[in-house]
Amino acid sequence: MKTLLLTLVVVTIVRLDLGYTLTCYTSLNRESKTCPSGQNLCVTKTWCGEMCSIRGKRVELGCAATCPIRTPGLDFTVCTTDNCNPVPEREEISMLLSSILDHP
């Protein structure tokens, strides 16, 4: 009887959706955070801000519930696995510099 109850408990736990939590990069220094419930996408957005020719493109990393709306000048990538949204390599140095200059 105990074996049957234990088996039922194990099967119930396995069948329950315990909720997979996605983690995404949220900062330029590769800090990763768990996404809030309902946000199942990692996003990397890039765009030209002020002084783009000097600083390079701006970068925003984080979690999202839906894909961003496509607008002129905004590039983005969306992915669904843990930490799949790193800073684009070719822009990494200029983004770090831009972030430092924007937040004295």
CSV table of N, CA and C in Angstrom, one decimal:
chain,number,residue,atom,x,y,z
A,1,MET,N,0.8,-1.2,0.0
A,1,MET,CA,0.0,0.0,0.0
A,1,MET,C,0.9,1.3,0.0
A,2,LYS,N,1.9,1.2,0.8
A,2,LYS,CA,2.8,2.4,0.9
A,2,LYS,C,3.5,2.6,-0.5
A,3,THR,N,3.9,1.5,-1.1
A,3,THR,CA,4.5,1.6,-2.4
A,3,THR,C,3.6,2.2,-3.5
A,4,LEU,N,2.3,1.9,-3.4
A,4,LEU,CA,1.3,2.4,-4.3
A,4,LEU,C,1.1,3.9,-4.1
A,5,LEU,N,1.0,4.3,-2.8
A,5,LEU,CA,0.9,5.7,-2.5
A,5,LEU,C,2.2,6.5,-2.9
A,6,LEU,N,3.3,6.0,-2.7
A,6,LEU,CA,4.6,6.6,-3.1
A,6,LEU,C,4.6,6.8,-4.6
A,7,THR,N,4.2,5.7,-5.3
A,7,THR,CA,4.2,5.8,-6.8
A,7,THR,C,3.2,6.9,-7.3
A,8,LEU,N,2.1,6.9,-6.7
A,8,LEU,CA,1.1,8.0,-7.1
A,8,LEU,C,1.6,9.4,-6.8
A,9,VAL,N,2.3,9.6,-5.7
A,9,VAL,CA,2.9,10.9,-5.4
A,9,VAL,C,3.9,11.3,-6.4
A,10,VAL,N,4.8,10.3,-6.7
A,10,VAL,CA,5.9,10.6,-7.7
A,10,VAL,C,5.3,10.9,-9.1
A,11,VAL,N,4.3,10.1,-9.5
A,11,VAL,CA,3.7,10.3,-10.8
A,11,VAL,C,3.0,11.7,-10.8
A,12,THR,N,2.4,12.1,-9.8
A,12,THR,CA,1.7,13.3,-9.7
A,12,THR,C,2.7,14.5,-9.8
A,13,ILE,N,3.8,14.4,-9.1
A,13,ILE,CA,4.8,15.4,-9.1
A,13,ILE,C,5.4,15.6,-10.5
A,14,VAL,N,5.7,14.4,-11.1
A,14,VAL,CA,6.3,14.4,-12.5
A,14,VAL,C,5.3,15.0,-13.5
A,15,ARG,N,4.0,14.7,-13.3
A,15,ARG,CA,3.0,15.2,-14.3
A,15,ARG,C,2.6,16.7,-14.1
A,16,LEU,N,2.9,17.2,-12.9
A,16,LEU,CA,2.6,18.7,-12.7
A,16,LEU,C,3.6,19.5,-13.5
A,17,ASP,N,3.1,20.6,-14.0
A,17,ASP,CA,4.0,21.5,-14.6
A,17,ASP,C,4.6,22.4,-13.5
A,18,LEU,N,5.9,22.1,-13.2
A,18,LEU,CA,6.5,22.9,-12.1
A,18,LEU,C,7.0,24.2,-12.6
A,19,GLY,N,6.8,24.5,-13.8
A,19,GLY,CA,7.1,25.9,-14.3
A,19,GLY,C,8.6,26.0,-14.6
A,20,TYR,N,9.0,25.9,-15.8
A,20,TYR,CA,10.4,26.1,-16.2
A,20,TYR,C,10.7,27.6,-16.2
A,21,THR,N,11.8,28.0,-15.6
A,21,THR,CA,12.1,29.4,-15.5
A,21,THR,C,13.3,29.7,-16.4
A,22,LEU,N,13.1,30.6,-17.3
A,22,LEU,CA,14.2,31.0,-18.2
A,22,LEU,C,15.1,32.1,-17.6
A,23,THR,N,16.4,32.0,-17.9
A,23,THR,CA,17.3,33.0,-17.4
A,23,THR,C,17.8,33.7,-18.7
A,24,CYS,N,18.0,35.0,-18.6
A,24,CYS,CA,18.5,35.8,-19.7
A,24,CYS,C,19.5,36.8,-19.2
A,25,TYR,N,20.4,37.2,-20.1
A,25,TYR,CA,21.4,38.2,-19.8
A,25,TYR,C,20.6,39.5,-19.7
A,26,THR,N,20.9,40.4,-18.7
A,26,THR,CA,20.2,41.6,-18.5
A,26,THR,C,21.1,42.8,-18.5
A,27,SER,N,22.4,42.6,-18.6
A,27,SER,CA,23.3,43.7,-18.6
A,27,SER,C,24.5,43.4,-19.4
A,28,LEU,N,25.3,44.5,-19.7
A,28,LEU,CA,26.4,44.3,-20.6
A,28,LEU,C,27.6,43.5,-19.9
A,29,ASN,N,27.6,43.4,-18.6
A,29,ASN,CA,28.6,42.6,-18.0
A,29,ASN,C,28.2,41.1,-17.8
A,30,ARG,N,27.3,40.7,-18.6
A,30,ARG,CA,26.8,39.3,-18.6
A,30,ARG,C,26.1,38.9,-17.3
A,31,GLU,N,25.5,39.8,-16.7
A,31,GLU,CA,24.7,39.5,-15.5
A,31,GLU,C,23.4,38.8,-16.0
A,32,SER,N,23.1,37.7,-15.4
A,32,SER,CA,22.0,36.9,-15.8
A,32,SER,C,20.9,36.9,-14.7
A,33,LYS,N,19.6,37.0,-15.1
A,33,LYS,CA,18.5,37.0,-14.1
A,33,LYS,C,17.4,36.0,-14.6
A,34,THR,N,16.7,35.5,-13.6
A,34,THR,CA,15.5,34.7,-13.9
A,34,THR,C,14.4,35.6,-14.4
A,35,CYS,N,13.8,35.2,-15.5
A,35,CYS,CA,12.7,36.0,-16.1
A,35,CYS,C,11.4,35.8,-15.2
A,36,PRO,N,10.6,36.9,-15.2
A,36,PRO,CA,9.4,36.8,-14.5
A,36,PRO,C,8.4,35.8,-15.2
A,37,SER,N,7.5,35.3,-14.4
A,37,SER,CA,6.5,34.4,-15.0
A,37,SER,C,5.8,35.0,-16.2
A,38,GLY,N,5.7,34.3,-17.3
A,38,GLY,CA,5.0,34.7,-18.5
A,38,GLY,C,6.0,35.3,-19.5
A,39,GLN,N,7.2,35.6,-19.1
A,39,GLN,CA,8.2,36.1,-20.0
A,39,GLN,C,9.1,35.0,-20.4
A,40,ASN,N,8.9,34.4,-21.5
A,40,ASN,CA,9.6,33.2,-22.0
A,40,ASN,C,10.5,33.4,-23.1
A,41,LEU,N,10.9,34.7,-23.3
A,41,LEU,CA,11.8,35.0,-24.4
A,41,LEU,C,13.0,35.8,-23.9
A,42,CYS,N,14.2,35.6,-24.4
A,42,CYS,CA,15.3,36.4,-24.2
A,42,CYS,C,15.4,37.3,-25.4
A,43,VAL,N,15.7,38.6,-25.1
A,43,VAL,CA,15.8,39.6,-26.2
A,43,VAL,C,17.1,40.4,-26.2
A,44,THR,N,17.7,40.6,-27.3
A,44,THR,CA,18.8,41.6,-27.5
A,44,THR,C,18.3,42.6,-28.5
A,45,LYS,N,18.2,43.9,-28.1
A,45,LYS,CA,17.8,45.0,-29.0
A,45,LYS,C,19.0,45.9,-29.2
A,46,THR,N,19.2,46.3,-30.4
A,46,THR,CA,20.3,47.3,-30.7
A,46,THR,C,19.7,48.4,-31.6
A,47,TRP,N,20.2,49.6,-31.4
A,47,TRP,CA,19.8,50.7,-32.2
A,47,TRP,C,20.8,51.8,-32.0
A,48,CYS,N,20.8,52.8,-32.9
A,48,CYS,CA,21.7,53.9,-32.9
A,48,CYS,C,21.0,55.0,-32.0
A,49,GLY,N,21.7,55.5,-31.0
A,49,GLY,CA,21.3,56.6,-30.2
A,49,GLY,C,22.1,57.8,-30.6
A,50,GLU,N,22.2,58.7,-29.6
A,50,GLU,CA,23.0,59.9,-29.8
A,50,GLU,C,24.4,59.5,-30.0
A,51,MET,N,25.1,60.2,-30.8
A,51,MET,CA,26.6,59.9,-31.0
A,51,MET,C,26.9,58.5,-31.4
A,52,CYS,N,26.0,57.9,-32.2
A,52,CYS,CA,26.1,56.5,-32.6
A,52,CYS,C,27.5,56.3,-33.4
A,53,SER,N,27.8,57.3,-34.2
A,53,SER,CA,29.1,57.1,-35.0
A,53,SER,C,30.3,57.0,-34.1
A,54,ILE,N,30.2,57.6,-32.9
A,54,ILE,CA,31.4,57.6,-32.0
A,54,ILE,C,31.3,56.4,-31.0
A,55,ARG,N,30.1,56.3,-30.4
A,55,ARG,CA,29.9,55.2,-29.3
A,55,ARG,C,29.5,53.9,-29.9
A,56,GLY,N,28.9,53.8,-31.0
A,56,GLY,CA,28.4,52.6,-31.6
A,56,GLY,C,26.9,52.4,-31.2
A,57,LYS,N,26.3,51.3,-31.5
A,57,LYS,CA,24.9,51.1,-31.3
A,57,LYS,C,24.7,50.9,-29.8
A,58,ARG,N,23.5,51.3,-29.3
A,58,ARG,CA,23.0,51.0,-28.0
A,58,ARG,C,22.5,49.6,-27.9
A,59,VAL,N,22.6,49.0,-26.8
A,59,VAL,CA,22.2,47.6,-26.6
A,59,VAL,C,21.3,47.5,-25.3
A,60,GLU,N,20.2,46.8,-25.5
A,60,GLU,CA,19.3,46.5,-24.3
A,60,GLU,C,19.1,45.0,-24.3
A,61,LEU,N,19.4,44.4,-23.2
A,61,LEU,CA,19.2,42.9,-23.0
A,61,LEU,C,18.1,42.7,-21.9
A,62,GLY,N,17.4,41.6,-22.1
A,62,GLY,CA,16.4,41.2,-21.1
A,62,GLY,C,15.5,40.1,-21.5
A,63,CYS,N,14.4,40.1,-20.7
A,63,CYS,CA,13.3,39.1,-20.9
A,63,CYS,C,12.1,39.8,-21.6
A,64,ALA,N,11.3,39.0,-22.2
A,64,ALA,CA,10.1,39.6,-22.8
A,64,ALA,C,9.0,38.5,-22.9
A,65,ALA,N,7.8,38.9,-22.9
A,65,ALA,CA,6.6,38.0,-23.1
A,65,ALA,C,6.3,37.9,-24.6
A,66,THR,N,6.6,38.9,-25.4
A,66,THR,CA,6.3,38.8,-26.8
A,66,THR,C,7.5,39.5,-27.6
A,67,CYS,N,7.5,39.2,-28.9
A,67,CYS,CA,8.6,39.8,-29.7
A,67,CYS,C,8.4,41.3,-29.8
A,68,PRO,N,9.5,42.1,-29.8
A,68,PRO,CA,9.4,43.5,-30.0
A,68,PRO,C,8.7,43.9,-31.3
A,69,ILE,N,8.1,45.0,-31.3
A,69,ILE,CA,7.5,45.5,-32.6
A,69,ILE,C,8.6,46.0,-33.5
A,70,ARG,N,8.6,45.6,-34.7
A,70,ARG,CA,9.6,46.0,-35.7
A,70,ARG,C,9.4,47.4,-36.1
A,71,THR,N,10.5,48.2,-35.8
A,71,THR,CA,10.4,49.6,-36.1
A,71,THR,C,11.7,50.0,-36.9
A,72,PRO,N,11.7,51.0,-37.7
A,72,PRO,CA,13.0,51.4,-38.4
A,72,PRO,C,14.1,51.8,-37.4
A,73,GLY,N,15.2,51.2,-37.7
A,73,GLY,CA,16.4,51.5,-36.9
A,73,GLY,C,16.6,50.6,-35.7
A,74,LEU,N,15.6,49.8,-35.4
A,74,LEU,CA,15.7,48.8,-34.2
A,74,LEU,C,16.0,47.4,-34.8
A,75,ASP,N,17.1,46.9,-34.3
A,75,ASP,CA,17.4,45.5,-34.7
A,75,ASP,C,17.2,44.7,-33.4
A,76,PHE,N,16.7,43.5,-33.5
A,76,PHE,CA,16.6,42.6,-32.3
A,76,PHE,C,16.7,41.2,-32.7
A,77,THR,N,17.1,40.4,-31.7
A,77,THR,CA,17.0,39.0,-31.8
A,77,THR,C,16.3,38.4,-30.6
A,78,VAL,N,15.6,37.4,-30.8
A,78,VAL,CA,14.8,36.7,-29.8
A,78,VAL,C,15.1,35.3,-29.7
A,79,CYS,N,15.3,34.7,-28.5
A,79,CYS,CA,15.6,33.3,-28.4
A,79,CYS,C,14.9,32.7,-27.1
A,80,THR,N,15.0,31.4,-27.0
A,80,THR,CA,14.2,30.8,-25.9
A,80,THR,C,15.0,29.8,-25.0
A,81,THR,N,16.3,29.9,-25.1
A,81,THR,CA,17.1,29.1,-24.2
A,81,THR,C,17.8,29.9,-23.2
A,82,ASP,N,18.3,29.3,-22.1
A,82,ASP,CA,19.0,30.1,-21.0
A,82,ASP,C,20.2,30.9,-21.6
A,83,ASN,N,20.2,32.1,-21.2
A,83,ASN,CA,21.4,33.0,-21.5
A,83,ASN,C,21.8,33.0,-23.0
A,84,CYS,N,20.8,33.0,-23.9
A,84,CYS,CA,21.0,32.9,-25.3
A,84,CYS,C,21.1,34.3,-25.9
A,85,ASN,N,21.1,35.4,-25.1
A,85,ASN,CA,21.1,36.8,-25.6
A,85,ASN,C,22.3,37.6,-25.2
A,86,PRO,N,23.5,37.1,-25.5
A,86,PRO,CA,24.7,37.9,-25.1
A,86,PRO,C,24.8,39.2,-25.9
A,87,VAL,N,25.7,40.1,-25.5
A,87,VAL,CA,25.9,41.3,-26.2
A,87,VAL,C,26.6,40.9,-27.5
A,88,PRO,N,26.1,41.5,-28.6
A,88,PRO,CA,26.8,41.2,-29.9
A,88,PRO,C,28.3,41.5,-29.9
A,89,GLU,N,29.1,40.6,-30.3
A,89,GLU,CA,30.6,40.7,-30.1
A,89,GLU,C,31.1,41.9,-30.8
A,90,ARG,N,30.7,42.2,-32.0
A,90,ARG,CA,31.3,43.4,-32.7
A,90,ARG,C,31.0,44.7,-32.0
A,91,GLU,N,30.0,44.7,-31.2
A,91,GLU,CA,29.6,45.9,-30.5
A,91,GLU,C,29.9,45.9,-29.0
A,92,GLU,N,30.5,44.9,-28.5
A,92,GLU,CA,30.7,44.7,-27.1
A,92,GLU,C,31.5,45.8,-26.5
A,93,ILE,N,32.6,46.2,-27.1
A,93,ILE,CA,33.5,47.2,-26.5
A,93,ILE,C,32.8,48.6,-26.6
A,94,SER,N,32.2,48.9,-27.7
A,94,SER,CA,31.6,50.2,-27.8
A,94,SER,C,30.4,50.3,-27.0
A,95,MET,N,29.6,49.2,-26.7
A,95,MET,CA,28.5,49.2,-25.9
A,95,MET,C,28.9,49.5,-24.4
A,96,LEU,N,30.0,48.9,-24.0
A,96,LEU,CA,30.5,49.0,-22.7
A,96,LEU,C,30.9,50.5,-22.5
A,97,LEU,N,31.6,51.1,-23.4
A,97,LEU,CA,32.0,52.5,-23.3
A,97,LEU,C,30.7,53.4,-23.3
A,98,SER,N,29.7,53.1,-24.1
A,98,SER,CA,28.5,53.9,-24.2
A,98,SER,C,27.8,53.8,-22.8
A,99,SER,N,27.7,52.6,-22.3
A,99,SER,CA,27.1,52.4,-21.0
A,99,SER,C,27.8,53.2,-19.9
A,100,ILE,N,29.1,53.2,-19.9
A,100,ILE,CA,29.9,54.0,-18.9
A,100,ILE,C,29.6,55.4,-19.1
A,101,LEU,N,29.7,55.9,-20.3
A,101,LEU,CA,29.5,57.4,-20.5
A,101,LEU,C,28.1,57.8,-20.2
A,102,ASP,N,27.1,57.0,-20.4
A,102,ASP,CA,25.7,57.3,-20.1
A,102,ASP,C,25.3,57.3,-18.6
A,103,HIS,N,26.1,56.6,-17.8
A,103,HIS,CA,25.8,56.4,-16.4
A,103,HIS,C,27.1,56.8,-15.6
A,104,PRO,N,27.3,58.1,-15.4
A,104,PRO,CA,28.5,58.5,-14.7
A,104,PRO,C,28.5,58.2,-13.2
